[in-house]
Tab-separated table of C-alpha atoms in Angstrom:
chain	number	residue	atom	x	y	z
A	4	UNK	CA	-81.694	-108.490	-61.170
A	5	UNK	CA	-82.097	-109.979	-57.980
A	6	UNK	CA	-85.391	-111.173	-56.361
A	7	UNK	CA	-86.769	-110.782	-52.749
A	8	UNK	CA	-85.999	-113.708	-50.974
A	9	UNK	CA	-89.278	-114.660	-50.189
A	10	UNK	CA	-90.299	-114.128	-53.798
A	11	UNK	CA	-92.619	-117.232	-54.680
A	12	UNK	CA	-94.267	-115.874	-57.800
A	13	UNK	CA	-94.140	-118.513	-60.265
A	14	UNK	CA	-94.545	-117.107	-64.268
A	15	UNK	CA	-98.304	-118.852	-64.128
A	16	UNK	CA	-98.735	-116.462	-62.018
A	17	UNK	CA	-97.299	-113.557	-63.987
A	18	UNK	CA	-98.967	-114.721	-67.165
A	19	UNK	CA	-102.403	-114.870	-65.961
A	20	UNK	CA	-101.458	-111.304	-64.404
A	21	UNK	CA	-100.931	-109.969	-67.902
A	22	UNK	CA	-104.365	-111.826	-68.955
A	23	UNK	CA	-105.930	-109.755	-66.033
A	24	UNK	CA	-107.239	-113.602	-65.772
A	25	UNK	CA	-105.859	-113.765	-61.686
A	26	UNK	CA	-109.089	-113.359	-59.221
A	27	UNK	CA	-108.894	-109.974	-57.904
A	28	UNK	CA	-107.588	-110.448	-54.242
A	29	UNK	CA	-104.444	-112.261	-55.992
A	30	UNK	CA	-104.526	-109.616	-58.399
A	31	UNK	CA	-104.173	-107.015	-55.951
A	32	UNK	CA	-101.511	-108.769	-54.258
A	33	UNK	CA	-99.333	-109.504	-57.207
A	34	UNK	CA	-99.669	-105.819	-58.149
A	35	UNK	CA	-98.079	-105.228	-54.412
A	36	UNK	CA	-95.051	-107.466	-54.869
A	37	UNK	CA	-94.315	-105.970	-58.239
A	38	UNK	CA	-94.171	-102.411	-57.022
A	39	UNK	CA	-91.228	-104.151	-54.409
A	40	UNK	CA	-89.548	-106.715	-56.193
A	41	UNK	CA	-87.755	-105.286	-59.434
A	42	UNK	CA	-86.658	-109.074	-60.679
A	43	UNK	CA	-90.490	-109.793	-60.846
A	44	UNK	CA	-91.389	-106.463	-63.124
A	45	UNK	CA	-88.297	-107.369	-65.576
A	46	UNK	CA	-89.927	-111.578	-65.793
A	47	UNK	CA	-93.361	-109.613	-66.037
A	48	UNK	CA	-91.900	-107.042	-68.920
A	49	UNK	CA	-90.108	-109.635	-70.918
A	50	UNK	CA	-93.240	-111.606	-70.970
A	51	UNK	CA	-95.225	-109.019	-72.023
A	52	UNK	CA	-92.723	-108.047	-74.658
A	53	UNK	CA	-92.459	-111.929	-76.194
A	54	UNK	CA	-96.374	-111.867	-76.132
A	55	UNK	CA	-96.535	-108.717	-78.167
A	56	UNK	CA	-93.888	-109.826	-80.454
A	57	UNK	CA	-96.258	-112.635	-81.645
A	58	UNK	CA	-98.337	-112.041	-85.044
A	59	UNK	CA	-101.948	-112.143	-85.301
A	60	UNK	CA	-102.393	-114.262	-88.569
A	61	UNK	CA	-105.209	-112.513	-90.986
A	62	UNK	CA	-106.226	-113.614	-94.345
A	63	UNK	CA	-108.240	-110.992	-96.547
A	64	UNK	CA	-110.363	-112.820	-98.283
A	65	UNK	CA	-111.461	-111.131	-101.696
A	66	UNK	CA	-115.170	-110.483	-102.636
A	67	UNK	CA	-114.987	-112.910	-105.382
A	68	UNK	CA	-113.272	-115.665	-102.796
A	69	UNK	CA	-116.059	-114.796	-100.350
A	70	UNK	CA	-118.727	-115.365	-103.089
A	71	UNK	CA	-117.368	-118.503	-104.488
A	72	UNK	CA	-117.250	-120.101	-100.763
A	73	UNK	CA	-120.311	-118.974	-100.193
A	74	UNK	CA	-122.090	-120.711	-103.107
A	75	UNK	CA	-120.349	-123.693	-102.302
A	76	UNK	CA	-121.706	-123.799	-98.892
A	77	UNK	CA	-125.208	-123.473	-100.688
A	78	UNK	CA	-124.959	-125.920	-102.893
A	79	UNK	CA	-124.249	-128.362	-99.998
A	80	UNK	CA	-127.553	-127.447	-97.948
A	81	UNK	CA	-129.418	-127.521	-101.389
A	82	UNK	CA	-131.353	-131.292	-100.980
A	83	UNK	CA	-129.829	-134.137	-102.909
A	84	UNK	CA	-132.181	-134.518	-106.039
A	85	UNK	CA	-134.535	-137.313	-105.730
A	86	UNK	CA	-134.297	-139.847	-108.275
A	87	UNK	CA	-136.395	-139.575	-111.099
A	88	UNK	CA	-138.565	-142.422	-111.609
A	89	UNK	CA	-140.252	-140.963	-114.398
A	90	UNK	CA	-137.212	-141.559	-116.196
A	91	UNK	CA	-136.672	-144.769	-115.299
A	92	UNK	CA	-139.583	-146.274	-115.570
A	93	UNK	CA	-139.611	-145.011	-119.498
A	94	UNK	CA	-136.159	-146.353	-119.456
A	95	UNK	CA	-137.507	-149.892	-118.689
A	96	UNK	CA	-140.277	-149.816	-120.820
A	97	UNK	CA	-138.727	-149.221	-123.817
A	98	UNK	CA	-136.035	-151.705	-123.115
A	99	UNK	CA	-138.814	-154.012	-122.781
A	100	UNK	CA	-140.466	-152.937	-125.706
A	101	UNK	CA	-137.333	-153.465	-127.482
A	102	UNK	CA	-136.712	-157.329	-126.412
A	103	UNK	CA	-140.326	-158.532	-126.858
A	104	UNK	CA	-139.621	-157.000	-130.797
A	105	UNK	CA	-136.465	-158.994	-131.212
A	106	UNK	CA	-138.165	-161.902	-129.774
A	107	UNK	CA	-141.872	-161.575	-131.697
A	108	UNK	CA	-141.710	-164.672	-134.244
A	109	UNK	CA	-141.224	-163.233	-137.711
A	110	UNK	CA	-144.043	-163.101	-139.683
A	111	UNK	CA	-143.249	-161.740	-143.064
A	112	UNK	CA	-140.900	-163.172	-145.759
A	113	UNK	CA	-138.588	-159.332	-144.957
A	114	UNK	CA	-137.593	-160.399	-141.922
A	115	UNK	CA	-134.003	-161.574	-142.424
A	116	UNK	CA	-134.410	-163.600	-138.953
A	117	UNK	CA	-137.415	-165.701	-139.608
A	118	UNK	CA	-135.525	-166.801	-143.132
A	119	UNK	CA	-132.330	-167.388	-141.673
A	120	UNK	CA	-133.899	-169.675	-138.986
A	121	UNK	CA	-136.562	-171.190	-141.272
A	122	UNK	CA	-133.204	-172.224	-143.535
A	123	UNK	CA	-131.262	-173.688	-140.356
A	124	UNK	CA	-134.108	-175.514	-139.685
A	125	UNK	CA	-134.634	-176.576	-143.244
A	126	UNK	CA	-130.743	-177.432	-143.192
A	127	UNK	CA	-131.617	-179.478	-140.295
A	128	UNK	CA	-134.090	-182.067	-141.292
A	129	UNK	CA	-131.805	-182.269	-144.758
A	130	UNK	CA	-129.592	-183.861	-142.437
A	131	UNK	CA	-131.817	-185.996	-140.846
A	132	UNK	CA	-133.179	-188.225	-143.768
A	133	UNK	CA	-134.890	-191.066	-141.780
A	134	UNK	CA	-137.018	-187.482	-140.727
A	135	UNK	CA	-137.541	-186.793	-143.899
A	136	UNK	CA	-139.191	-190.023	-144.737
A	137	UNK	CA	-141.523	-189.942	-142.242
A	138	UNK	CA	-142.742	-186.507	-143.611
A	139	UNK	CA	-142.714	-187.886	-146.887
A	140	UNK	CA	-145.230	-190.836	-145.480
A	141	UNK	CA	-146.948	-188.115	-143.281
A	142	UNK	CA	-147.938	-185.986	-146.700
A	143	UNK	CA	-148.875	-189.406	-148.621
A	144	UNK	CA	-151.045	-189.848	-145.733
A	145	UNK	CA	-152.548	-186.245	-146.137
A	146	UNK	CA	-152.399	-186.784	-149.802
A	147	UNK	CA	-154.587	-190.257	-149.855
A	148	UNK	CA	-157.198	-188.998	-146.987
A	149	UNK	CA	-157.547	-185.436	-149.006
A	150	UNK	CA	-158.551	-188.145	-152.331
A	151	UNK	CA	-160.632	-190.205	-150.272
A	152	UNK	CA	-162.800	-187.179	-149.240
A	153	UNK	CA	-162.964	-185.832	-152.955
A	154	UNK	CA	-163.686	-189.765	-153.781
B	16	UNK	CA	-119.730	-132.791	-80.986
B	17	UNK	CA	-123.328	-132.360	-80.139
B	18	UNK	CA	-125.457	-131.421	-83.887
B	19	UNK	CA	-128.389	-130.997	-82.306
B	20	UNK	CA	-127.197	-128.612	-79.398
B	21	UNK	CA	-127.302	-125.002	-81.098
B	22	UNK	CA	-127.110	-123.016	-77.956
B	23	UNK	CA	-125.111	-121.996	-75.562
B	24	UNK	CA	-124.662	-119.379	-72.116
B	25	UNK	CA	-121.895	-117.562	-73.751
B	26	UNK	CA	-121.675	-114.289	-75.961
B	27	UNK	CA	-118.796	-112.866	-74.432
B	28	UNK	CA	-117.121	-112.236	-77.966
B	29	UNK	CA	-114.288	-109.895	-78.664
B	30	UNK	CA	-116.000	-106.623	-79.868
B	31	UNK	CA	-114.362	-106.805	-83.112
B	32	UNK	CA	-116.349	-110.044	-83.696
B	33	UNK	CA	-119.050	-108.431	-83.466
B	34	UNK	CA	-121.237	-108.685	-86.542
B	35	UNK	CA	-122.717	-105.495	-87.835
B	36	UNK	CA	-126.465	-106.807	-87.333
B	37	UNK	CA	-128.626	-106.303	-83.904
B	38	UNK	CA	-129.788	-109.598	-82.010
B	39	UNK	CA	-133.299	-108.585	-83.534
B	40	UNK	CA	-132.234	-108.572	-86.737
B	41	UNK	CA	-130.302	-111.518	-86.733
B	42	UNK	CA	-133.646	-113.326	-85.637
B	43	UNK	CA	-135.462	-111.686	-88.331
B	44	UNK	CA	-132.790	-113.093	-90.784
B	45	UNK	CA	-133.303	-116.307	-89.077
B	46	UNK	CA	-136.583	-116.795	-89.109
B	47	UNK	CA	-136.431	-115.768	-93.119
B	48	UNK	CA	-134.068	-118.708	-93.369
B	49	UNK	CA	-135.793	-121.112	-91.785
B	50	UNK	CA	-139.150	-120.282	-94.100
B	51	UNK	CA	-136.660	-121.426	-96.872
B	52	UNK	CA	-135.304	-118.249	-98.023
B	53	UNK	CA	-132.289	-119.207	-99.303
B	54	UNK	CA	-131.034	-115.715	-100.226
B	55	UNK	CA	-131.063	-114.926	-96.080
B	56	UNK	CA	-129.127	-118.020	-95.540
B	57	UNK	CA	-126.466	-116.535	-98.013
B	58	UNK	CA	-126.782	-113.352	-96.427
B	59	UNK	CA	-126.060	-114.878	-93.080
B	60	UNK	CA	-122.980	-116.824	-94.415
B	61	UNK	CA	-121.452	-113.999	-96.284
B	62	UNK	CA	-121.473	-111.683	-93.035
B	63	UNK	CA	-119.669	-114.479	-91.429
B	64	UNK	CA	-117.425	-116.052	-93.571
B	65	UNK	CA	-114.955	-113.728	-93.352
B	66	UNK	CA	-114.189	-113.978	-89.116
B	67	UNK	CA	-114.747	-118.099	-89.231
B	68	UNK	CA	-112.048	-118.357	-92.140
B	69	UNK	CA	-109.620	-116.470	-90.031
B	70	UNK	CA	-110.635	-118.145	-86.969
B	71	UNK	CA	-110.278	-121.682	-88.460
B	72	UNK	CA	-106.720	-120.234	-89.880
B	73	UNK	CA	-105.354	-119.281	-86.662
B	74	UNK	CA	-105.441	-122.482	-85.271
B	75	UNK	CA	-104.937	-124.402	-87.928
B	76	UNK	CA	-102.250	-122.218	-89.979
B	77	UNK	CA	-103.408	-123.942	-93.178
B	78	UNK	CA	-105.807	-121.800	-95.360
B	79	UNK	CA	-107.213	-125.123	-97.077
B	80	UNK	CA	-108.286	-126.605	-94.275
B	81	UNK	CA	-109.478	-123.464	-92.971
B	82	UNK	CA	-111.779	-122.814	-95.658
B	83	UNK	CA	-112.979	-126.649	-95.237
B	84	UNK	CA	-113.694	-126.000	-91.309
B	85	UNK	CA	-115.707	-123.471	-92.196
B	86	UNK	CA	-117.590	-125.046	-94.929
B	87	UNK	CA	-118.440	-127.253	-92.560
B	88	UNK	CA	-119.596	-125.081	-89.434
B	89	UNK	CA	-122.267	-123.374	-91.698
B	90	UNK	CA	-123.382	-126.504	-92.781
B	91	UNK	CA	-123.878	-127.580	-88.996
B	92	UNK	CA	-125.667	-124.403	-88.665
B	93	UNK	CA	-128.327	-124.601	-91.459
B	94	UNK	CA	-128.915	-128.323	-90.014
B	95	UNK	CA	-128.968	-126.657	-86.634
B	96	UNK	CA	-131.274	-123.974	-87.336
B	97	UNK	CA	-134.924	-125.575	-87.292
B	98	UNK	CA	-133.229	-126.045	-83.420
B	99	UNK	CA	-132.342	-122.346	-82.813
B	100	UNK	CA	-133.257	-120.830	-80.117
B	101	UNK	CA	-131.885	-117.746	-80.488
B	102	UNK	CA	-130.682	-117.264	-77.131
B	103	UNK	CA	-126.898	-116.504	-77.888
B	104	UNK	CA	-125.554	-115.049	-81.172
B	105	UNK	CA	-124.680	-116.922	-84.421
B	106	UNK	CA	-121.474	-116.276	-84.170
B	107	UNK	CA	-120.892	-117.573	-80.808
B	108	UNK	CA	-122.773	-120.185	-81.849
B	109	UNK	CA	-120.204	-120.319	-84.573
B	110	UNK	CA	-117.160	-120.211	-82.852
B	111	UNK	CA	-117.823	-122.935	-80.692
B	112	UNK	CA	-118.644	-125.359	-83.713
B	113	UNK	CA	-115.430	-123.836	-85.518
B	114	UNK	CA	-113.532	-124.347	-82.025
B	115	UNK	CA	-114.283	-128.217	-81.573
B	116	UNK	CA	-114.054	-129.051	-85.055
B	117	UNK	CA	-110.954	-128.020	-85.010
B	118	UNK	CA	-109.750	-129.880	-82.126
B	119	UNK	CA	-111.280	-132.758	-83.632
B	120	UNK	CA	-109.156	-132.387	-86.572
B	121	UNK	CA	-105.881	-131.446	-85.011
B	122	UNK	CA	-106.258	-134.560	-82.830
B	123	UNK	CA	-107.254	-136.918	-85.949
B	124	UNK	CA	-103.937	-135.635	-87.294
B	125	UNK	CA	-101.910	-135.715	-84.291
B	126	UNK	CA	-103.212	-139.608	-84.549
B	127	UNK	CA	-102.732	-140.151	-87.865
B	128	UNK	CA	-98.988	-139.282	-87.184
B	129	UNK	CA	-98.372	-140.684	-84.077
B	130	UNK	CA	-99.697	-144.309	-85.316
B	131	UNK	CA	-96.711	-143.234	-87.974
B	132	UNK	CA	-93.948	-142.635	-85.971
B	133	UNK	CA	-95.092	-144.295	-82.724
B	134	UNK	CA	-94.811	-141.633	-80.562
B	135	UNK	CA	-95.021	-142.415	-76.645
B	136	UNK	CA	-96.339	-139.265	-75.487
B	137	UNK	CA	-98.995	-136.392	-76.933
B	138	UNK	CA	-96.869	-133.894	-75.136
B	139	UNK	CA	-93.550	-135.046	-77.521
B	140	UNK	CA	-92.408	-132.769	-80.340
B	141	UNK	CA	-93.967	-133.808	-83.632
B	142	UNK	CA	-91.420	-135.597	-85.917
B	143	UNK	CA	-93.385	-134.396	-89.239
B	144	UNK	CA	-93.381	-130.892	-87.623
B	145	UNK	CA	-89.802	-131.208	-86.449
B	146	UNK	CA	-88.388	-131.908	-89.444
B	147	UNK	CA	-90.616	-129.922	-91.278
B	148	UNK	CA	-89.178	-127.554	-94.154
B	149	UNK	CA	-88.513	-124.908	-92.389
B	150	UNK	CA	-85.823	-123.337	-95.185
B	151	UNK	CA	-85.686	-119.416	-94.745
B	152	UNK	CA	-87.507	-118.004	-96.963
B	153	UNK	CA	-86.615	-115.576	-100.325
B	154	UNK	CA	-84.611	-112.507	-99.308
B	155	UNK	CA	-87.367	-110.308	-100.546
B	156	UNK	CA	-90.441	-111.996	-98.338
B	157	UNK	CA	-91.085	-109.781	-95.738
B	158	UNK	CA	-89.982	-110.920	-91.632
B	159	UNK	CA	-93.938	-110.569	-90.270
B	160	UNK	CA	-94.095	-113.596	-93.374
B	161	UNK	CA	-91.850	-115.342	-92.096
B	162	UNK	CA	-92.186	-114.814	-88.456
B	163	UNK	CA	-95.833	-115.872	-89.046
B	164	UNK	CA	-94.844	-119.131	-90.542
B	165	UNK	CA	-92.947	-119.716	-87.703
B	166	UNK	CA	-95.432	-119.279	-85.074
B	167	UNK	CA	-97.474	-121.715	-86.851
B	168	UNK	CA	-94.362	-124.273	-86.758
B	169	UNK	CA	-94.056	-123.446	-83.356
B	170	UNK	CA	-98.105	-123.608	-82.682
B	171	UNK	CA	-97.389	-127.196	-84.026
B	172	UNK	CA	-95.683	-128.428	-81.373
B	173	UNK	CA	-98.631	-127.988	-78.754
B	174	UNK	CA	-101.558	-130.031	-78.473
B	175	UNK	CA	-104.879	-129.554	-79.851
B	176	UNK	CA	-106.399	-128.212	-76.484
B	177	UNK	CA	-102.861	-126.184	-76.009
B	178	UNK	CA	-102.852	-124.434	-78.958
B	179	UNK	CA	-106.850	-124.149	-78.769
B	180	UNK	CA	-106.553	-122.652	-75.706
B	181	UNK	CA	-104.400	-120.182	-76.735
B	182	UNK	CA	-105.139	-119.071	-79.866
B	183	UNK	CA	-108.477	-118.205	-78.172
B	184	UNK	CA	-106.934	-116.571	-75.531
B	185	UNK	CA	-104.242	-114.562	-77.037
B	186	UNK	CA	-105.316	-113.996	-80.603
B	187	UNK	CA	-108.884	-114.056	-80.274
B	188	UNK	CA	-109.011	-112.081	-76.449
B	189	UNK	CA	-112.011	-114.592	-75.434
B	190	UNK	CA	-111.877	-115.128	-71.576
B	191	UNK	CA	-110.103	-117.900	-70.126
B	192	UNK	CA	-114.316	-118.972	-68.430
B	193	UNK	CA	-115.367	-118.258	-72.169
B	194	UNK	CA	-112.834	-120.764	-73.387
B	195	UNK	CA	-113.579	-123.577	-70.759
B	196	UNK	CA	-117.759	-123.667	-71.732
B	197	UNK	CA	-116.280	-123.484	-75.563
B	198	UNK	CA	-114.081	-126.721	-75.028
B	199	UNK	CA	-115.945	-128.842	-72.250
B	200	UNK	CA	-112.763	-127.948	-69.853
B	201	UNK	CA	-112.191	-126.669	-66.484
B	202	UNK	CA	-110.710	-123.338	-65.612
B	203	UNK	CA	-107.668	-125.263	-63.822
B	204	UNK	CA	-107.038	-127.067	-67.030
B	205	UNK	CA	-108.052	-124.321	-69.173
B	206	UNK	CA	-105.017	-122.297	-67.598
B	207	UNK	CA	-102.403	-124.962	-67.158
B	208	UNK	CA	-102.650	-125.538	-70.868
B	209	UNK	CA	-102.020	-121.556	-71.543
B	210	UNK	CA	-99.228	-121.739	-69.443
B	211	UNK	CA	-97.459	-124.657	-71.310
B	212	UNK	CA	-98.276	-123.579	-74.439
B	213	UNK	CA	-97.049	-119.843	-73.681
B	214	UNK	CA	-93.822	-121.658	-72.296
B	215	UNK	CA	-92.938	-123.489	-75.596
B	216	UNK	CA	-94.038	-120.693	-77.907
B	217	UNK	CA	-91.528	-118.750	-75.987
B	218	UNK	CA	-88.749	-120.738	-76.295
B	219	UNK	CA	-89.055	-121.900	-79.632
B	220	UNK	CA	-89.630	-118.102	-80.878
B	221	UNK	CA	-86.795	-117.122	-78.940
B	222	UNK	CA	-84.282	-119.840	-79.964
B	223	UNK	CA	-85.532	-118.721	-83.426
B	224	UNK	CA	-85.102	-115.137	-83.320
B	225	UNK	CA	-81.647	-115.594	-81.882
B	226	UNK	CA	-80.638	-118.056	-84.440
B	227	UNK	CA	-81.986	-115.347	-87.152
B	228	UNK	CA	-79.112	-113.008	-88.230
């Protein structure tokens, strides 16, 4: 189809036209062409048909999906939980508690630590007998003062 | 994007985005929220989850990532809200925030991919989308399917602002002035991108539909 020869329309033009996004005096003047030039109604009508040819994407989105994104999006505004320092704190305590009791010097003949390292001390000195002498002089010592205050 | 800006001059909305609640009531629902009601601020989301999904799906064509955008719009909005003002809807409020994050995200990509492939120019075809499996699909899917898949191939190959501008334009009927305060962008710009993007869309739909038997 052949255009006027002074056709200048360019398809910006003719797209914005469809739009009805062209300011009204260019509107109005575009509508005058088209009712002369017959090339310029078939660009025009082709556009129009490729436009309308073009799908409008839709997801339906199900109650249940609409509910579940929903209470994610609430659970992410809901505050971060602030730490609980009650819980720690009773945390630490008792850990403390615990290592002061395993360090606490044993007392009582039950407990199986203050034996064993009474022994490996015992063991110790058995090894050493020059120490052993001088607790041997050391209780002599004892020993002879102890008479000398009976005496 | 601006958090702390939560209003804007526009409502010119398409009517079918209208939400079924009056301006008054939609403060009313607001002002519920921001007292801490949390069963208004669920009420709020479930009237618009539905539109911001699809809206976020248009112009990203991945229903993932859509669902993500929108996650994250309402959670700009509850932040938003002690900031409120009320003077333009929550859904145009919405749109806007659903608008520029996507941008965001379509340029991150485009980024992403171009540090890949070392692309010289935004305007070039993307490889990933170029050779992207575009397989015809089972005999028994229907052709709107598969001529919506292909729209999102083609959408693809525009830039973030083209394929912003006219996914707005065309799919959503917003105004081309509408468009410009949603983006930051000039009318000029705003209409030089439709044109471009209407330009490939047509080609590439075209070339398509011939190739189809």
């Amino acid at each position: 189809m052949k255009r006027q020869p002074d056709c200048t329309i360019k398809e910006e033009s003719l797209l914005l036209f469809h739009y009805r996004e062209l300011a009204p005096k260019e509107r109005l003047a575009l509508t005058e062409h088209l009712r002369q030039c017959p090339a310029c109604r078939q660009r025009l009508a082709e556009l129009k048909n490729s436009l309308a040819s073009l799908p409008r994407p839709t997801l339906e989105l199900s109650a249940a999906e609409v509910g579940w994104l929903s209470a994610r999006i609430a659970a992410r505004t809901r505050p971060a939980p602030r730490p609980r320092f009650w819980l720690w704190s009773g945390a630490v305590a008792t850990a403390a508690l615990v290592v002061s009791l395993a360090a606490w010097p044993p007392t009582g003949p039950d407990s199986r630590l203050g034996v064993m390292g009474r022994t490996s001390g015992e063991i110790g000195m058995v090894e050493d007998p020059e120490l052993l002498q001088n607790m041997d002089l050391l209780q002599n010592l004892d020993l002879l003062q102890e008479l000398k205050q009976v005496g | 994007m601006s958090n702390g800006v939560a209003v804007i001059e526009t409502n010119g909305l398409p009517e079918e985005w209208e939400v079924n609640t009056s301006a008054a009531e939609e403060a009313a629902l607001l002002e519920r929220i921001r007292q801490g009601n949390t069963a208004a601020f669920d009420k709020l989301v479930r009237d618009h989850l539905p539109r911001v999904v699809n809206l976020a799906y248009r112009l990203l064509g991945d229903r993932n990532e859509a669902e993500d955008i929108a996650q994250e719009a309402f959670l700009r909005l509850h932040r938003s809200l002690p900031n409120f003002r009320g003077e333009c809807l929550v859904m145009t409020w919405l749109y806007r925030v659903v608008s520029r994050l996507v941008v965001d995200h379509l340029r991150r990509e485009r980024l992403r991919r171009r540090l890949f492939f070392f692309r010289r120019d935004e305007e070039d075809p993307d490889p990933v989308d170029t050779f992207a499996d575009t397989a015809p699909s089972p005999r028994d899917q229907l052709l709107a399917r598969e001529t919506e898949k292909r729209l999102f191939v083609a959408l693809g190959k525009l830039s973030a602002r083209q394929r912003a501008v006219f996914v707005l334009r065309h799919q959503e009927g917003l105004p081309l002035r509408e468009i410009g305060d949603l983006l930051g962008l000039r009318e000029g710009t705003i209409k030089a991108h439709l044109h471009r993007a209407v330009q490939v869309l047509r080609k590439d739909l075209n070339d398509w539909q011939e190739d189809t038997p």
